[in-house]
Amino acid sequence: LNSARAYVYAVARACDQGKTTRYDAAGAILLASENAVKVSLEAVQALGGAGYTKEWPVERLVRDAKLYDIGAGTNEIRRFLIGRELLG
């Protein structure tokens, strides 16, 4: 998650300076959302079956992370935007 956070901050800093594109933002969102899903699912696995119950906050983290995955466009759309920019 630290790499995703650093990337988001770098893109935000570039955006403040007017040196970024929507593809940079798509890349930051893609990395952050994929890492959030991965880490939250690992937390569920660490707790075993209890990770799916509402007694632990982990189940909420998974639901929130999946919303990052699909909110404001899916990760597939973000990959398409980034690929189109890279290939011209």
mmCIF file of C-alpha atoms in Angstrom:
data_model
loop_
_atom_site.group_PDB
_atom_site.id
_atom_site.type_symbol
_atom_site.label_atom_id
_atom_site.label_comp_id
_atom_site.label_asym_id
_atom_site.label_seq_id
_atom_site.Cartn_x
_atom_site.Cartn_y
_atom_site.Cartn_z
ATOM 1 C CA LEU A 1 0.000 0.000 0.000
ATOM 2 C CA ASN A 2 2.912 2.348 0.544
ATOM 3 C CA SER A 3 3.809 2.254 -3.147
ATOM 4 C CA ALA A 4 0.210 3.071 -4.090
ATOM 5 C CA ARG A 5 0.147 5.941 -1.611
ATOM 6 C CA ALA A 6 3.429 7.336 -2.939
ATOM 7 C CA TYR A 7 2.168 7.088 -6.534
ATOM 8 C CA VAL A 8 -1.105 8.846 -5.676
ATOM 9 C CA TYR A 9 0.809 11.647 -3.936
ATOM 10 C CA ALA A 10 3.169 12.009 -6.905
ATOM 11 C CA VAL A 11 0.256 12.250 -9.341
ATOM 12 C CA ALA A 12 -1.533 14.739 -7.076
ATOM 13 C CA ARG A 13 1.609 16.870 -6.864
ATOM 14 C CA ALA A 14 1.997 16.794 -10.659
ATOM 15 C CA CYS A 15 -1.678 17.667 -11.024
ATOM 16 C CA ASP A 16 -1.230 20.699 -8.768
ATOM 17 C CA GLN A 17 1.602 21.817 -11.046
ATOM 18 C CA GLY A 18 -0.463 21.202 -14.186
ATOM 19 C CA LYS A 19 1.911 18.479 -15.415
ATOM 20 C CA THR A 20 -0.359 15.458 -15.487
ATOM 21 C CA THR A 21 -2.992 13.804 -17.637
ATOM 22 C CA ARG A 22 -6.073 11.733 -16.938
ATOM 23 C CA TYR A 23 -3.983 8.668 -17.748
ATOM 24 C CA ASP A 24 -1.727 9.393 -14.796
ATOM 25 C CA ALA A 25 -4.791 9.579 -12.576
ATOM 26 C CA ALA A 26 -6.138 6.334 -14.066
ATOM 27 C CA GLY A 27 -2.841 4.611 -13.269
ATOM 28 C CA ALA A 28 -2.856 5.853 -9.683
ATOM 29 C CA ILE A 29 -6.455 4.747 -9.154
ATOM 30 C CA LEU A 30 -5.749 1.379 -10.764
ATOM 31 C CA LEU A 31 -2.730 0.667 -8.568
ATOM 32 C CA ALA A 32 -4.415 1.855 -5.375
ATOM 33 C CA SER A 33 -7.649 -0.065 -5.960
ATOM 34 C CA GLU A 34 -5.898 -3.316 -6.889
ATOM 35 C CA ASN A 35 -3.648 -3.090 -3.836
ATOM 36 C CA ALA A 36 -6.611 -2.334 -1.561
ATOM 37 C CA VAL A 37 -8.486 -5.409 -2.788
ATOM 38 C CA LYS A 38 -5.406 -7.622 -2.495
ATOM 39 C CA VAL A 39 -4.551 -6.522 1.041
ATOM 40 C CA SER A 40 -8.131 -6.706 2.309
ATOM 41 C CA LEU A 41 -8.585 -10.226 0.909
ATOM 42 C CA GLU A 42 -5.318 -11.278 2.579
ATOM 43 C CA ALA A 43 -6.694 -9.932 5.869
ATOM 44 C CA VAL A 44 -9.840 -12.037 5.434
ATOM 45 C CA GLN A 45 -7.684 -15.097 4.764
ATOM 46 C CA ALA A 46 -5.659 -14.409 7.903
ATOM 47 C CA LEU A 47 -8.835 -14.438 9.998
ATOM 48 C CA GLY A 48 -10.254 -17.519 8.329
ATOM 49 C CA GLY A 49 -14.034 -17.884 8.402
ATOM 50 C CA ALA A 50 -14.337 -15.151 11.021
ATOM 51 C CA GLY A 51 -13.089 -12.654 8.439
ATOM 52 C CA TYR A 52 -16.451 -12.852 6.688
ATOM 53 C CA THR A 53 -18.497 -11.999 9.775
ATOM 54 C CA LYS A 54 -19.546 -8.531 10.863
ATOM 55 C CA GLU A 55 -17.772 -9.061 14.181
ATOM 56 C CA TRP A 56 -14.534 -8.072 12.454
ATOM 57 C CA PRO A 57 -14.071 -4.836 10.471
ATOM 58 C CA VAL A 58 -12.279 -6.744 7.722
ATOM 59 C CA GLU A 59 -15.472 -7.677 5.870
ATOM 60 C CA ARG A 60 -16.276 -3.975 5.558
ATOM 61 C CA LEU A 61 -12.783 -3.270 4.225
ATOM 62 C CA VAL A 62 -13.272 -5.858 1.477
ATOM 63 C CA ARG A 63 -16.597 -4.332 0.454
ATOM 64 C CA ASP A 64 -15.092 -0.834 0.396
ATOM 65 C CA ALA A 65 -12.062 -2.022 -1.573
ATOM 66 C CA LYS A 66 -14.280 -3.657 -4.198
ATOM 67 C CA LEU A 67 -16.118 -0.350 -4.588
ATOM 68 C CA TYR A 68 -12.788 1.322 -5.381
ATOM 69 C CA ASP A 69 -12.337 -1.378 -7.991
ATOM 70 C CA ILE A 70 -15.573 -0.579 -9.823
ATOM 71 C CA GLY A 71 -16.323 3.001 -8.815
ATOM 72 C CA ALA A 72 -15.881 5.712 -11.479
ATOM 73 C CA GLY A 73 -15.121 3.081 -14.110
ATOM 74 C CA THR A 74 -13.817 -0.427 -13.816
ATOM 75 C CA ASN A 75 -10.160 -1.364 -13.732
ATOM 76 C CA GLU A 76 -10.551 -2.796 -17.232
ATOM 77 C CA ILE A 77 -11.571 0.632 -18.509
ATOM 78 C CA ARG A 78 -8.601 2.195 -16.724
ATOM 79 C CA ARG A 79 -6.264 -0.355 -18.332
ATOM 80 C CA PHE A 80 -7.780 0.422 -21.725
ATOM 81 C CA LEU A 81 -7.217 4.171 -21.245
ATOM 82 C CA ILE A 82 -3.628 3.662 -20.150
ATOM 83 C CA GLY A 83 -2.877 1.213 -22.967
ATOM 84 C CA ARG A 84 -4.378 3.519 -25.559
ATOM 85 C CA GLU A 85 -2.184 6.367 -24.320
ATOM 86 C CA LEU A 86 0.961 4.220 -24.320
ATOM 87 C CA LEU A 87 0.364 2.834 -27.801
ATOM 88 C CA GLY A 88 -0.705 6.170 -29.230
#
